[in-house]
Every structure is written in C-alpha cells, then in structure tokens.
Amino acid sequence: MFRTFLAIWTGRLVALVSRWLKRGGTSLPGYLALKIDPQLMGRITSRYEKVIIVTGTNGKTTTTNLLASILRAAGLKVVHNSEGANMPAGVATALLARRGEVAVLEVDEGTLGLVTRQVKADMVIITNLLRDQLDRYHELEQLAAAISRALAAIPAATLMLNADDSLVTSLSQVRENVHYFGLARTPWSQATTSEVLEGHICPRCRRPLQFNFYHYSHLGNYYCPQCSYSRPPADYEARELELSSAGARFDLVYPAGKLVLRTPMPGIYNVYNVLAAASAALLLKIDPVTIAWVVATFLPGQGRAETFSLRDKRLTLMLVKNPTGLSVALKTLTAGRGKATYLLAINDLAADGRDVSWLWDADVSPLLQAPYNRIICAGLRAGDMAICLKYQGVKEADLKVIPDQEESVDFLLGEPVDEGLILCTYTNLALYRRILKARGAVSEVTPLPSLSGTP
C-alpha cells in the first residue's frame, strides 16, 4: 500500500509542477507513478463503479470525450483522459487526477493488452480497425489478433462493436455479452469505392468479402460468398441520415425505441463517433433526452475539425494519421467549399509512425477536384507529401514546400483567400494549435453549457 500511496502522490506532484510550468503533463506523471507501482492502474480502477475503455484506430478521442460529457450531464462523477494521451502512462495520469464513479478511458489499440492485464473493464467500445502506423501496429490482422488477446483478459466485459467493420466484428467470437452499432444505407453509400480497401478478407474463411454498399474504406454492409460470415444486425442503428457542412441528423433506432440525434460535427466519421458514444450511453440506461442534448451541443475541439478565426480568415485544424483518415477528411472538408488554401503538415516522429508510405495509399481525389488556391506542404516529410501530390496531378506552381511550421502558417495567412484548412499528423497537431493561438487565433469551439441547461 505504501508503494501505491507513494506512486499516487509522486504523480500528482509532477502533474502540479507540469501545469505550473505550462508543459501539459498528460503522460509524465503517470509514467513516473507506474515506475513506482506498475500495478497502479488496476489498484485505482478497482475502486470505480464502472470502467469503460474506448479503443480502435480512428475516433477514439471524440467518442471518449462525448461519452464522458454525456455521463457527466447525467450527474455522474467521471474521470477520463480528455486530451488523447492514450498509452498506459496517459491513462495512469488521468486516473491520478481525482476520484470518480466512472472511468472512461481512451486506450491505444496497440497497447490495449498492457491495460487489460490489470484494469478489469466493464465495457469496451471498439470504433474501427484501419491501417495505421505500420511500424507500431503492423498489418491489420496482427493488430486484430493482439486486441483479441487483450480482450481475453477481461471475459466478463461487455463489448460494444462497430457492426460495419468486419475486422471489429471478428472480435466477438466466443463472447456472450456483445452489442453492435452500425449505420444503415444512406444517400452517400456507394456500390464501389475508390478508397483503399483494408479489411476486405473474410476473417473466417479467408475469401474476399462482397459488399452490398460501402460507407467509407471497408466499412459497410458486407458478406462472404463462401461461408456464412456477414455483417451482424445492429442493435443500435443510425437511419435516415442527413449530412451537411453544418453537421448531421439521424434516427438512432435501438431495442427500446428511437432517438433523434443532431450533431454540429461534420462528416460521416463523426456520425460513427456519435453513434458509438450514444449507443453506449443508452446501454448504460442514461436518459435519452440528456444524450440528445449533449450530442447537439458537443464539439470535440483539440484539432478534431476545430475551427479558428484569425484576422480575416477562418481556419480549420484537423488530425490525419492514416490513408483512410486523410481520404475521409479531404472528402468532408472539400465538400461544397469555395476556394481555399490547404496546408498538409506531415511528420514521421515515433508518435506519428516512422513509415510515411501510407501517403501513397490515400485517396486525394477530393482535393484534386476542389477549387484550391494553393497547397502548402509542411513538416519533416513535406517533400514526400509534395511529390505524392505532384504525381497525382497537382501542378508544381500550385504547390509550396515550407517544412518549417511557423513559416508555413505565416505563408497561409498571406494567401488571398478567406479559408485555410490545416491537416496534420499527431506531433504537428499541438504545435499548430500553439502557433495559431500565439498569432491571436480564437477557437470557435465553446464549452458545453452547465447541467442546469438540460431540458
């Protein structure tokens, strides 16, 4: 017990000093605390009434933050790692902060097993599995196998799985308490797709899957022509989807009824994030009125399609980190938009993934067809991004290679357009936020109203 006590107070002291020095401190306190007591996460979470883990490739941070906001609005004391520090050190840092009734923990899919060895989660939400950071996660089947082993350590946990992802649904085997969320056919569903197909092999018999329709990448309505493997019926299904640049509206049909949800977050990927969080909340028996209210007012911020006003420009900051993420982000950001300047900032540090070959797999056709003024390539791999775009048809005169991030922002601000869109990899995200704020940018993301505003 003394070791645990020492670990907690050492971590809290380091967190206090980090905040005082304005260094963030989302992982260092937990890292040091785990050095003192390696079983710390398990000891702390054993005192919680409920522990929920959110994992997968894309959408973890938004889903985690939205679910935590819903549970707080319902009156629960919630602890969660809101800034996306999802490795064990980041998870431990969040748990050190204060006590709560419910822990909602975003966990990196590659290190899920390190967490589930000691954290006995009550629910695990898996958003999707997409190719990402090959040097860390390797190929998708290896990643799915690692997640399957991690889930085996918590056999009593309820699984909330994306029915539209064949790799995710393959994780339900030999489990009893499994629920699915999914998206019904929409006006934007496609019979074929130009995006990279990743999980397109039947997890059971290894034959190519057939698709009735795609939503994006390999997410859609699939079946195997060789065996009986197919998309399971969704217990929580989004229907009658309406998408616009201002957000989305859909009916969430669930076993006990129907809930109309409206979100200001753009893009079909955010529909999935909302669907995952709202489905989990309904399963936890949260009041549907509270869920709908939080969804209608929630904006993710922190570079997840976060918008800023700066001088005479409106800027959007978006995290991209894999081919599917970049493809879907471009499709969403270019839809119906006038002439803008795009800034693509690519790094290859450890947190980004050292291998940037994924740039060549991204479908950049939405950008090529958009009325862009100029495309700025920045970051440590600015040259790779520029070559990739040149070979896909962008004229050299329309490209500007500026590796330095500060200089790239200054160039963007000098462009004769009202809109700038900054798409960047993980280690560029916080940097560009800081650069924008240092130049006076004001985030248009507003905090959620207080609980007293709940209808």
CSV table of C-alpha atoms in Angstrom, one decimal:
chain,number,residue,atom,x,y,z
A,1,MET,CA,0.0,0.0,0.0
A,2,PHE,CA,2.9,2.4,0.7
A,3,ARG,CA,4.1,1.9,-2.8
A,4,THR,CA,0.7,2.8,-4.2
A,5,PHE,CA,0.5,5.8,-1.9
A,6,LEU,CA,3.9,7.0,-3.0
A,7,ALA,CA,3.1,6.5,-6.7
A,8,ILE,CA,-0.1,8.5,-6.5
A,9,TRP,CA,1.4,11.5,-4.6
A,10,THR,CA,4.5,11.5,-6.7
A,11,GLY,CA,2.4,11.5,-9.9
A,12,ARG,CA,0.2,14.3,-8.5
A,13,LEU,CA,3.2,16.4,-7.5
A,14,VAL,CA,4.7,16.0,-11.0
A,15,ALA,CA,1.4,16.9,-12.6
A,16,LEU,CA,1.1,20.0,-10.4
A,17,VAL,CA,4.7,21.1,-11.4
A,18,SER,CA,4.0,20.4,-15.1
A,19,ARG,CA,0.9,22.6,-15.0
A,20,TRP,CA,2.8,25.3,-13.2
A,21,LEU,CA,5.5,25.2,-15.9
A,22,LYS,CA,2.7,25.1,-18.6
A,23,ARG,CA,4.2,21.8,-20.0
A,24,GLY,CA,0.9,19.9,-20.3
A,25,GLY,CA,1.9,16.9,-18.3
A,26,THR,CA,-0.6,14.4,-19.9
A,27,SER,CA,1.8,11.4,-19.6
A,28,LEU,CA,4.9,12.1,-17.4
A,29,PRO,CA,3.0,11.9,-14.1
A,30,GLY,CA,1.6,8.6,-15.0
A,31,TYR,CA,4.9,7.3,-16.4
A,32,LEU,CA,6.7,8.0,-13.1
A,33,ALA,CA,3.8,6.7,-11.0
A,34,LEU,CA,3.9,3.4,-13.0
A,35,LYS,CA,7.6,3.1,-12.4
A,36,ILE,CA,7.0,3.2,-8.7
A,37,ASP,CA,3.9,0.9,-8.7
A,38,PRO,CA,3.4,-1.0,-12.0
A,39,GLN,CA,0.0,-2.2,-10.9
A,40,LEU,CA,-1.3,1.3,-10.2
A,41,MET,CA,-4.0,1.4,-12.9
A,42,GLY,CA,-5.6,-1.8,-11.6
A,43,ARG,CA,-5.5,-0.7,-8.0
A,44,ILE,CA,-7.1,2.7,-8.7
A,45,THR,CA,-9.8,1.4,-11.1
A,46,SER,CA,-10.8,-1.3,-8.7
A,47,ARG,CA,-12.4,1.4,-6.6
A,48,TYR,CA,-14.6,2.6,-9.5
A,49,GLU,CA,-18.2,1.5,-10.0
A,50,LYS,CA,-17.7,1.2,-13.7
A,51,VAL,CA,-14.7,1.3,-16.1
A,52,ILE,CA,-15.3,1.9,-19.8
A,53,ILE,CA,-12.5,1.5,-22.4
A,54,VAL,CA,-12.7,3.1,-25.9
A,55,THR,CA,-10.2,1.8,-28.4
A,56,GLY,CA,-9.8,1.3,-32.2
A,57,THR,CA,-8.0,3.2,-34.9
A,58,ASN,CA,-9.9,6.4,-35.6
A,59,GLY,CA,-12.4,8.3,-33.5
A,60,LYS,CA,-11.2,7.3,-30.0
A,61,THR,CA,-10.7,10.8,-28.6
A,62,THR,CA,-14.0,12.2,-29.9
A,63,THR,CA,-16.0,9.1,-28.8
A,64,THR,CA,-14.4,9.1,-25.3
A,65,ASN,CA,-14.9,12.8,-24.8
A,66,LEU,CA,-18.5,12.7,-26.0
A,67,LEU,CA,-19.4,9.7,-23.8
A,68,ALA,CA,-17.7,11.3,-20.8
A,69,SER,CA,-19.7,14.5,-21.4
A,70,ILE,CA,-23.0,12.6,-21.6
A,71,LEU,CA,-22.3,10.7,-18.4
A,72,ARG,CA,-21.3,14.0,-16.6
A,73,ALA,CA,-24.5,15.6,-17.8
A,74,ALA,CA,-26.4,12.6,-16.3
A,75,GLY,CA,-24.9,13.5,-12.9
A,76,LEU,CA,-22.1,11.0,-12.7
A,77,LYS,CA,-18.6,11.8,-11.5
A,78,VAL,CA,-16.4,10.9,-14.5
A,79,VAL,CA,-12.6,10.6,-14.9
A,80,HIS,CA,-11.2,10.4,-18.4
A,81,ASN,CA,-8.1,11.2,-20.5
A,82,SER,CA,-9.6,14.0,-22.4
A,83,GLU,CA,-6.6,15.1,-24.4
A,84,GLY,CA,-6.0,11.8,-26.2
A,85,ALA,CA,-2.9,10.6,-24.2
A,86,ASN,CA,-4.0,7.0,-24.6
A,87,MET,CA,-0.8,5.0,-23.8
A,88,PRO,CA,-0.6,3.4,-20.3
A,89,ALA,CA,1.2,6.5,-18.9
A,90,GLY,CA,-1.5,8.8,-20.2
A,91,VAL,CA,-4.3,6.5,-18.8
A,92,ALA,CA,-2.5,6.5,-15.4
A,93,THR,CA,-2.1,10.2,-15.4
A,94,ALA,CA,-5.9,10.6,-15.9
A,95,LEU,CA,-6.6,8.2,-13.0
A,96,LEU,CA,-4.2,10.2,-10.7
A,97,ALA,CA,-6.1,13.4,-11.1
A,98,ARG,CA,-9.1,12.8,-8.9
A,99,ARG,CA,-11.5,10.1,-7.8
A,100,GLY,CA,-14.7,9.4,-9.7
A,101,GLU,CA,-17.6,6.9,-10.0
A,102,VAL,CA,-17.0,6.1,-13.7
A,103,ALA,CA,-13.7,6.0,-15.6
A,104,VAL,CA,-14.0,6.5,-19.4
A,105,LEU,CA,-10.5,5.6,-20.8
A,106,GLU,CA,-9.3,6.1,-24.3
A,107,VAL,CA,-6.7,3.3,-24.8
A,108,ASP,CA,-4.3,3.0,-27.7
A,109,GLU,CA,-5.2,-0.1,-29.7
A,110,GLY,CA,-1.6,-1.3,-29.8
A,111,THR,CA,-1.2,-1.3,-26.0
A,112,LEU,CA,-4.7,-2.4,-25.0
A,113,GLY,CA,-3.2,-5.7,-23.6
A,114,LEU,CA,-1.0,-3.8,-21.2
A,115,VAL,CA,-4.1,-2.1,-19.8
A,116,THR,CA,-6.5,-5.0,-19.6
A,117,ARG,CA,-3.9,-7.1,-17.7
A,118,GLN,CA,-4.8,-5.0,-14.7
A,119,VAL,CA,-7.8,-2.9,-15.5
A,120,LYS,CA,-11.0,-5.1,-15.3
A,121,ALA,CA,-13.1,-3.0,-17.6
A,122,ASP,CA,-16.9,-3.4,-17.6
A,123,MET,CA,-17.3,-2.3,-21.2
A,124,VAL,CA,-15.1,-2.0,-24.2
A,125,ILE,CA,-16.1,0.1,-27.2
A,126,ILE,CA,-14.2,-0.6,-30.5
A,127,THR,CA,-14.7,2.1,-33.1
A,128,ASN,CA,-13.0,0.6,-36.2
A,129,LEU,CA,-9.7,-1.0,-37.3
A,130,LEU,CA,-7.8,0.7,-40.1
A,131,ARG,CA,-4.2,0.5,-41.3
A,132,ASP,CA,-2.2,2.9,-39.2
A,133,GLN,CA,1.4,3.3,-38.2
A,134,LEU,CA,2.7,0.1,-39.7
A,135,ASP,CA,6.0,0.3,-37.7
A,136,ARG,CA,4.0,0.1,-34.5
A,137,TYR,CA,0.8,-1.8,-35.3
A,138,HIS,CA,1.9,-3.9,-38.3
A,139,GLU,CA,-0.8,-5.3,-40.5
A,140,LEU,CA,-4.4,-5.2,-39.5
A,141,GLU,CA,-4.8,-8.9,-38.9
A,142,GLN,CA,-1.9,-8.8,-36.5
A,143,LEU,CA,-3.5,-5.9,-34.7
A,144,ALA,CA,-6.8,-7.6,-34.5
A,145,ALA,CA,-5.1,-10.7,-33.0
A,146,ALA,CA,-3.4,-8.5,-30.4
A,147,ILE,CA,-6.8,-6.9,-29.5
A,148,SER,CA,-8.4,-10.3,-29.3
A,149,ARG,CA,-5.7,-11.5,-26.8
A,150,ALA,CA,-6.2,-8.3,-24.8
A,151,LEU,CA,-10.0,-8.9,-24.6
A,152,ALA,CA,-9.4,-12.4,-23.4
A,153,ALA,CA,-8.1,-11.0,-20.2
A,154,ILE,CA,-11.5,-9.4,-19.4
A,155,PRO,CA,-14.0,-12.1,-20.4
A,156,ALA,CA,-16.8,-10.5,-18.4
A,157,ALA,CA,-16.6,-7.2,-20.2
A,158,THR,CA,-19.5,-6.1,-22.4
A,159,LEU,CA,-18.4,-5.4,-26.0
A,160,MET,CA,-19.8,-2.5,-28.0
A,161,LEU,CA,-18.6,-3.2,-31.5
A,162,ASN,CA,-18.9,-1.5,-34.9
A,163,ALA,CA,-21.1,-3.9,-37.0
A,164,ASP,CA,-19.9,-2.2,-40.2
A,165,ASP,CA,-16.3,-3.3,-39.8
A,166,SER,CA,-15.7,-6.9,-40.5
A,167,LEU,CA,-12.4,-6.9,-38.5
A,168,VAL,CA,-14.1,-5.5,-35.5
A,169,THR,CA,-17.0,-7.9,-35.6
A,170,SER,CA,-14.5,-10.8,-35.8
A,171,LEU,CA,-13.5,-9.9,-32.2
A,172,SER,CA,-16.9,-11.0,-30.9
A,173,GLN,CA,-16.2,-14.7,-31.3
A,174,VAL,CA,-16.9,-16.8,-28.2
A,175,ARG,CA,-18.2,-13.8,-26.3
A,176,GLU,CA,-21.7,-13.7,-24.9
A,177,ASN,CA,-22.3,-10.0,-24.0
A,178,VAL,CA,-21.9,-8.3,-27.3
A,179,HIS,CA,-23.8,-5.4,-28.7
A,180,TYR,CA,-23.4,-3.8,-32.2
A,181,PHE,CA,-23.8,-0.3,-33.5
A,182,GLY,CA,-24.0,0.5,-37.2
A,183,LEU,CA,-25.1,2.7,-40.0
A,184,ALA,CA,-27.9,1.8,-42.4
A,185,ARG,CA,-27.7,2.6,-46.1
A,186,THR,CA,-27.6,6.3,-46.7
A,187,PRO,CA,-27.8,8.5,-49.8
A,188,TRP,CA,-24.0,8.6,-49.7
A,189,SER,CA,-23.5,4.8,-49.6
A,190,GLN,CA,-21.5,3.6,-52.6
A,191,ALA,CA,-21.7,0.3,-54.6
A,192,THR,CA,-18.0,0.7,-55.3
A,193,THR,CA,-15.3,2.7,-53.7
A,194,SER,CA,-12.1,4.4,-54.8
A,195,GLU,CA,-10.8,4.5,-51.2
A,196,VAL,CA,-8.2,2.0,-50.0
A,197,LEU,CA,-9.8,-1.3,-49.1
A,198,GLU,CA,-8.3,-2.7,-45.9
A,199,GLY,CA,-10.5,-5.3,-44.0
A,200,HIS,CA,-11.9,-6.9,-47.2
A,201,ILE,CA,-11.0,-10.5,-46.4
A,202,CYS,CA,-13.4,-12.8,-44.6
A,203,PRO,CA,-12.0,-13.3,-41.1
A,204,ARG,CA,-13.4,-16.8,-41.1
A,205,CYS,CA,-12.6,-18.5,-44.4
A,206,ARG,CA,-10.1,-16.0,-45.9
A,207,ARG,CA,-12.1,-15.4,-49.1
A,208,PRO,CA,-12.7,-11.8,-50.4
A,209,LEU,CA,-15.8,-10.2,-48.9
A,210,GLN,CA,-18.6,-8.9,-51.1
A,211,PHE,CA,-20.2,-5.6,-50.2
A,212,ASN,CA,-23.9,-4.5,-50.7
A,213,PHE,CA,-22.6,-1.0,-50.1
A,214,TYR,CA,-19.7,0.9,-48.6
A,215,HIS,CA,-19.8,3.9,-46.2
A,216,TYR,CA,-16.1,4.5,-46.4
A,217,SER,CA,-13.0,2.4,-46.7
A,218,HIS,CA,-14.1,-1.2,-45.8
A,219,LEU,CA,-16.9,-0.1,-43.5
A,220,GLY,CA,-20.3,-1.0,-44.9
A,221,ASN,CA,-22.7,-3.9,-45.4
A,222,TYR,CA,-20.6,-7.0,-46.2
A,223,TYR,CA,-21.0,-10.7,-46.6
A,224,CYS,CA,-18.8,-13.7,-47.5
A,225,PRO,CA,-20.0,-15.6,-50.6
A,226,GLN,CA,-18.1,-18.7,-49.4
A,227,CYS,CA,-19.3,-19.0,-45.8
A,228,SER,CA,-22.0,-17.5,-43.6
A,229,TYR,CA,-19.9,-14.6,-42.3
A,230,SER,CA,-21.7,-11.3,-42.7
A,231,ARG,CA,-22.5,-8.0,-41.1
A,232,PRO,CA,-24.5,-8.7,-37.9
A,233,PRO,CA,-27.7,-6.9,-37.3
A,234,ALA,CA,-27.0,-3.7,-35.4
A,235,ASP,CA,-28.7,-3.4,-32.0
A,236,TYR,CA,-28.2,0.4,-32.3
A,237,GLU,CA,-28.6,1.6,-35.9
A,238,ALA,CA,-28.4,5.1,-37.4
A,239,ARG,CA,-31.1,5.5,-40.1
A,240,GLU,CA,-32.4,8.4,-42.2
A,241,LEU,CA,-29.1,10.2,-42.1
A,242,GLU,CA,-28.9,13.8,-43.3
A,243,LEU,CA,-25.4,15.2,-43.8
A,244,SER,CA,-24.4,18.8,-44.4
A,245,SER,CA,-21.4,21.1,-43.8
A,246,ALA,CA,-23.2,22.2,-40.6
A,247,GLY,CA,-23.3,18.6,-39.2
A,248,ALA,CA,-25.6,15.6,-39.3
A,249,ARG,CA,-29.0,14.4,-38.2
A,250,PHE,CA,-30.2,10.8,-37.9
A,251,ASP,CA,-32.5,8.5,-36.1
A,252,LEU,CA,-30.8,6.2,-33.7
A,253,VAL,CA,-33.1,3.1,-33.6
A,254,TYR,CA,-32.4,0.9,-30.5
A,255,PRO,CA,-34.2,-2.0,-28.8
A,256,ALA,CA,-36.4,0.3,-26.6
A,257,GLY,CA,-37.2,2.9,-29.2
A,258,LYS,CA,-35.9,5.7,-31.4
A,259,LEU,CA,-33.8,8.7,-30.6
A,260,VAL,CA,-33.4,11.7,-33.0
A,261,LEU,CA,-29.8,13.0,-32.8
A,262,ARG,CA,-28.4,16.2,-34.2
A,263,THR,CA,-24.7,16.9,-34.1
A,264,PRO,CA,-22.8,20.0,-35.3
A,265,MET,CA,-19.8,17.8,-36.1
A,266,PRO,CA,-19.3,17.3,-39.8
A,267,GLY,CA,-18.5,14.1,-41.7
A,268,ILE,CA,-19.7,10.5,-41.7
A,269,TYR,CA,-16.8,9.5,-39.4
A,270,ASN,CA,-18.3,11.7,-36.8
A,271,VAL,CA,-21.7,10.0,-37.3
A,272,TYR,CA,-19.9,6.8,-36.2
A,273,ASN,CA,-18.4,8.6,-33.2
A,274,VAL,CA,-21.7,9.9,-32.1
A,275,LEU,CA,-23.3,6.5,-32.7
A,276,ALA,CA,-20.7,4.7,-30.6
A,277,ALA,CA,-21.0,7.1,-27.7
A,278,ALA,CA,-24.8,7.4,-27.7
A,279,SER,CA,-25.3,3.6,-28.0
A,280,ALA,CA,-23.0,3.0,-25.0
A,281,ALA,CA,-24.9,5.6,-23.1
A,282,LEU,CA,-28.3,4.1,-23.9
A,283,LEU,CA,-26.9,0.7,-22.9
A,284,LEU,CA,-25.9,2.3,-19.6
A,285,LYS,CA,-29.5,3.5,-19.2
A,286,ILE,CA,-28.7,7.2,-19.5
A,287,ASP,CA,-31.8,9.3,-20.1
A,288,PRO,CA,-32.2,9.7,-24.0
A,289,VAL,CA,-33.1,13.4,-23.5
A,290,THR,CA,-29.8,14.0,-21.9
A,291,ILE,CA,-28.0,12.1,-24.6
A,292,ALA,CA,-29.7,14.1,-27.4
A,293,TRP,CA,-28.9,17.4,-25.6
A,294,VAL,CA,-25.2,16.7,-25.2
A,295,VAL,CA,-24.8,15.4,-28.7
A,296,ALA,CA,-26.5,18.6,-30.1
A,297,THR,CA,-24.1,20.9,-28.2
A,298,PHE,CA,-20.8,18.9,-28.2
A,299,LEU,CA,-17.8,20.0,-30.3
A,300,PRO,CA,-14.6,18.0,-30.0
A,301,GLY,CA,-12.0,20.7,-30.2
A,302,GLN,CA,-8.3,19.9,-29.8
A,303,GLY,CA,-7.7,19.8,-33.6
A,304,ARG,CA,-10.6,17.4,-34.5
A,305,ALA,CA,-12.1,19.7,-37.2
A,306,GLU,CA,-11.5,22.6,-34.8
A,307,THR,CA,-12.2,25.9,-36.3
A,308,PHE,CA,-10.5,29.2,-35.5
A,309,SER,CA,-11.0,32.8,-36.6
A,310,LEU,CA,-7.7,34.7,-37.2
A,311,ARG,CA,-7.5,38.2,-38.8
A,312,ASP,CA,-9.7,37.9,-41.8
A,313,LYS,CA,-9.6,34.1,-42.1
A,314,ARG,CA,-11.5,31.1,-40.9
A,315,LEU,CA,-9.1,28.2,-40.3
A,316,THR,CA,-9.8,24.6,-39.7
A,317,LEU,CA,-7.4,22.2,-37.9
A,318,MET,CA,-7.8,18.5,-38.5
A,319,LEU,CA,-5.7,15.5,-37.3
A,320,VAL,CA,-4.9,12.9,-40.1
A,321,LYS,CA,-2.7,9.9,-39.4
A,322,ASN,CA,-3.5,7.1,-41.9
A,323,PRO,CA,-4.7,6.7,-45.5
A,324,THR,CA,-8.4,6.3,-44.6
A,325,GLY,CA,-8.3,9.2,-42.2
A,326,LEU,CA,-6.8,11.5,-44.8
A,327,SER,CA,-9.2,10.4,-47.5
A,328,VAL,CA,-12.3,10.9,-45.4
A,329,ALA,CA,-11.0,14.2,-44.0
A,330,LEU,CA,-10.4,15.6,-47.5
A,331,LYS,CA,-13.8,14.4,-48.7
A,332,THR,CA,-15.5,16.1,-45.7
A,333,LEU,CA,-13.5,19.3,-45.8
A,334,THR,CA,-13.7,19.9,-49.5
A,335,ALA,CA,-17.5,19.2,-49.9
A,336,GLY,CA,-19.3,22.3,-51.0
A,337,ARG,CA,-16.4,24.6,-50.1
A,338,GLY,CA,-15.2,27.6,-52.1
A,339,LYS,CA,-11.6,28.4,-53.0
A,340,ALA,CA,-9.3,27.8,-50.0
A,341,THR,CA,-5.6,27.2,-49.2
A,342,TYR,CA,-4.8,23.8,-47.9
A,343,LEU,CA,-1.8,23.1,-45.6
A,344,LEU,CA,-0.7,19.4,-45.2
A,345,ALA,CA,1.8,19.0,-42.4
A,346,ILE,CA,3.4,15.6,-42.2
A,347,ASN,CA,5.9,14.4,-39.6
A,348,ASP,CA,7.4,11.0,-39.1
A,349,LEU,CA,8.3,11.0,-35.4
A,350,ALA,CA,7.6,8.0,-33.2
A,351,ALA,CA,4.1,9.1,-32.3
A,352,ASP,CA,3.2,9.7,-36.0
A,353,GLY,CA,4.7,6.4,-37.2
A,354,ARG,CA,8.1,6.4,-38.9
A,355,ASP,CA,6.7,4.9,-42.1
A,356,VAL,CA,5.0,7.5,-44.3
A,357,SER,CA,4.4,5.2,-47.3
A,358,TRP,CA,0.7,5.5,-46.3
A,359,LEU,CA,0.6,8.8,-48.1
A,360,TRP,CA,0.6,7.0,-51.4
A,361,ASP,CA,-2.5,4.9,-50.4
A,362,ALA,CA,-4.7,7.9,-49.5
A,363,ASP,CA,-7.4,8.9,-52.0
A,364,VAL,CA,-6.7,12.6,-52.6
A,365,SER,CA,-9.1,12.9,-55.5
A,366,PRO,CA,-11.5,15.2,-53.4
A,367,LEU,CA,-8.6,17.7,-53.0
A,368,LEU,CA,-7.6,17.5,-56.7
A,369,GLN,CA,-11.2,18.3,-57.7
A,370,ALA,CA,-11.6,21.1,-55.1
A,371,PRO,CA,-11.2,24.8,-56.0
A,372,TYR,CA,-7.9,25.2,-54.1
A,373,ASN,CA,-5.8,28.4,-54.3
A,374,ARG,CA,-2.6,26.7,-53.2
A,375,ILE,CA,-1.4,23.6,-51.4
A,376,ILE,CA,1.3,24.1,-48.8
A,377,CYS,CA,3.3,21.0,-47.7
A,378,ALA,CA,5.0,21.3,-44.3
A,379,GLY,CA,6.6,19.3,-41.6
A,380,LEU,CA,9.5,16.9,-41.5
A,381,ARG,CA,8.2,15.0,-44.6
A,382,ALA,CA,6.9,18.0,-46.5
A,383,GLY,CA,8.9,16.8,-49.6
A,384,ASP,CA,7.2,13.4,-49.5
A,385,MET,CA,3.8,15.0,-49.4
A,386,ALA,CA,4.6,17.3,-52.3
A,387,ILE,CA,6.0,14.5,-54.5
A,388,CYS,CA,2.9,12.4,-53.8
A,389,LEU,CA,0.6,15.3,-54.8
A,390,LYS,CA,2.7,16.1,-57.9
A,391,TYR,CA,2.5,12.6,-59.2
A,392,GLN,CA,-1.3,12.6,-58.6
A,393,GLY,CA,-1.7,15.6,-60.9
A,394,VAL,CA,-1.1,18.8,-58.8
A,395,LYS,CA,0.8,21.4,-60.8
A,396,GLU,CA,4.2,22.4,-59.3
A,397,ALA,CA,3.1,26.0,-59.4
A,398,ASP,CA,0.2,25.2,-57.1
A,399,LEU,CA,2.5,23.6,-54.5
A,400,LYS,CA,4.6,25.3,-51.9
A,401,VAL,CA,7.0,23.3,-49.8
A,402,ILE,CA,7.7,25.0,-46.4
A,403,PRO,CA,8.9,22.4,-43.9
A,404,ASP,CA,9.1,24.9,-41.0
A,405,GLN,CA,5.7,25.0,-39.3
A,406,GLU,CA,5.7,28.7,-38.2
A,407,GLU,CA,6.7,29.8,-41.7
A,408,SER,CA,4.0,27.7,-43.2
A,409,VAL,CA,1.3,29.3,-41.1
A,410,ASP,CA,2.6,32.8,-42.0
A,411,PHE,CA,2.5,31.9,-45.7
A,412,LEU,CA,-1.0,30.6,-45.3
A,413,LEU,CA,-2.1,33.8,-43.6
A,414,GLY,CA,-0.8,35.8,-46.5
A,415,GLU,CA,-2.8,33.9,-49.1
A,416,PRO,CA,-5.6,35.9,-50.8
A,417,VAL,CA,-8.5,33.6,-49.6
A,418,ASP,CA,-10.8,33.6,-46.7
A,419,GLU,CA,-10.4,29.9,-45.7
A,420,GLY,CA,-7.4,27.9,-44.7
A,421,LEU,CA,-7.5,24.1,-43.9
A,422,ILE,CA,-4.7,22.6,-42.0
A,423,LEU,CA,-4.4,18.8,-42.0
A,424,CYS,CA,-1.6,17.5,-39.9
A,425,THR,CA,-0.2,14.4,-38.2
A,426,TYR,CA,-0.2,13.8,-34.5
A,427,THR,CA,3.0,15.6,-33.5
A,428,ASN,CA,2.1,18.6,-35.6
A,429,LEU,CA,-1.3,19.0,-34.0
A,430,ALA,CA,-0.5,20.6,-30.7
A,431,LEU,CA,2.3,22.6,-32.4
A,432,TYR,CA,-0.1,24.1,-35.0
A,433,ARG,CA,-2.6,24.9,-32.2
A,434,ARG,CA,0.1,26.7,-30.3
A,435,ILE,CA,1.2,28.6,-33.4
A,436,LEU,CA,-2.3,29.7,-34.3
A,437,LYS,CA,-3.1,30.8,-30.7
A,438,ALA,CA,0.2,32.7,-30.5
A,439,ARG,CA,-0.9,34.7,-33.5
A,440,GLY,CA,-4.2,35.5,-31.9
A,441,ALA,CA,-6.4,32.8,-33.3
A,442,VAL,CA,-9.7,32.3,-31.4
A,443,SER,CA,-11.1,28.8,-31.3
A,444,GLU,CA,-14.8,28.6,-32.2
A,445,VAL,CA,-15.3,25.6,-30.0
A,446,THR,CA,-17.3,26.6,-27.0
A,447,PRO,CA,-17.6,24.5,-23.8
A,448,LEU,CA,-20.7,22.6,-23.0
A,449,PRO,CA,-23.3,24.5,-21.1
A,450,SER,CA,-23.8,23.6,-17.5
A,451,LEU,CA,-26.1,20.8,-16.4
A,452,SER,CA,-28.7,23.4,-15.4
A,453,GLY,CA,-29.3,23.9,-19.1
A,454,THR,CA,-30.5,20.3,-19.6
A,455,PRO,CA,-34.1,20.4,-20.7
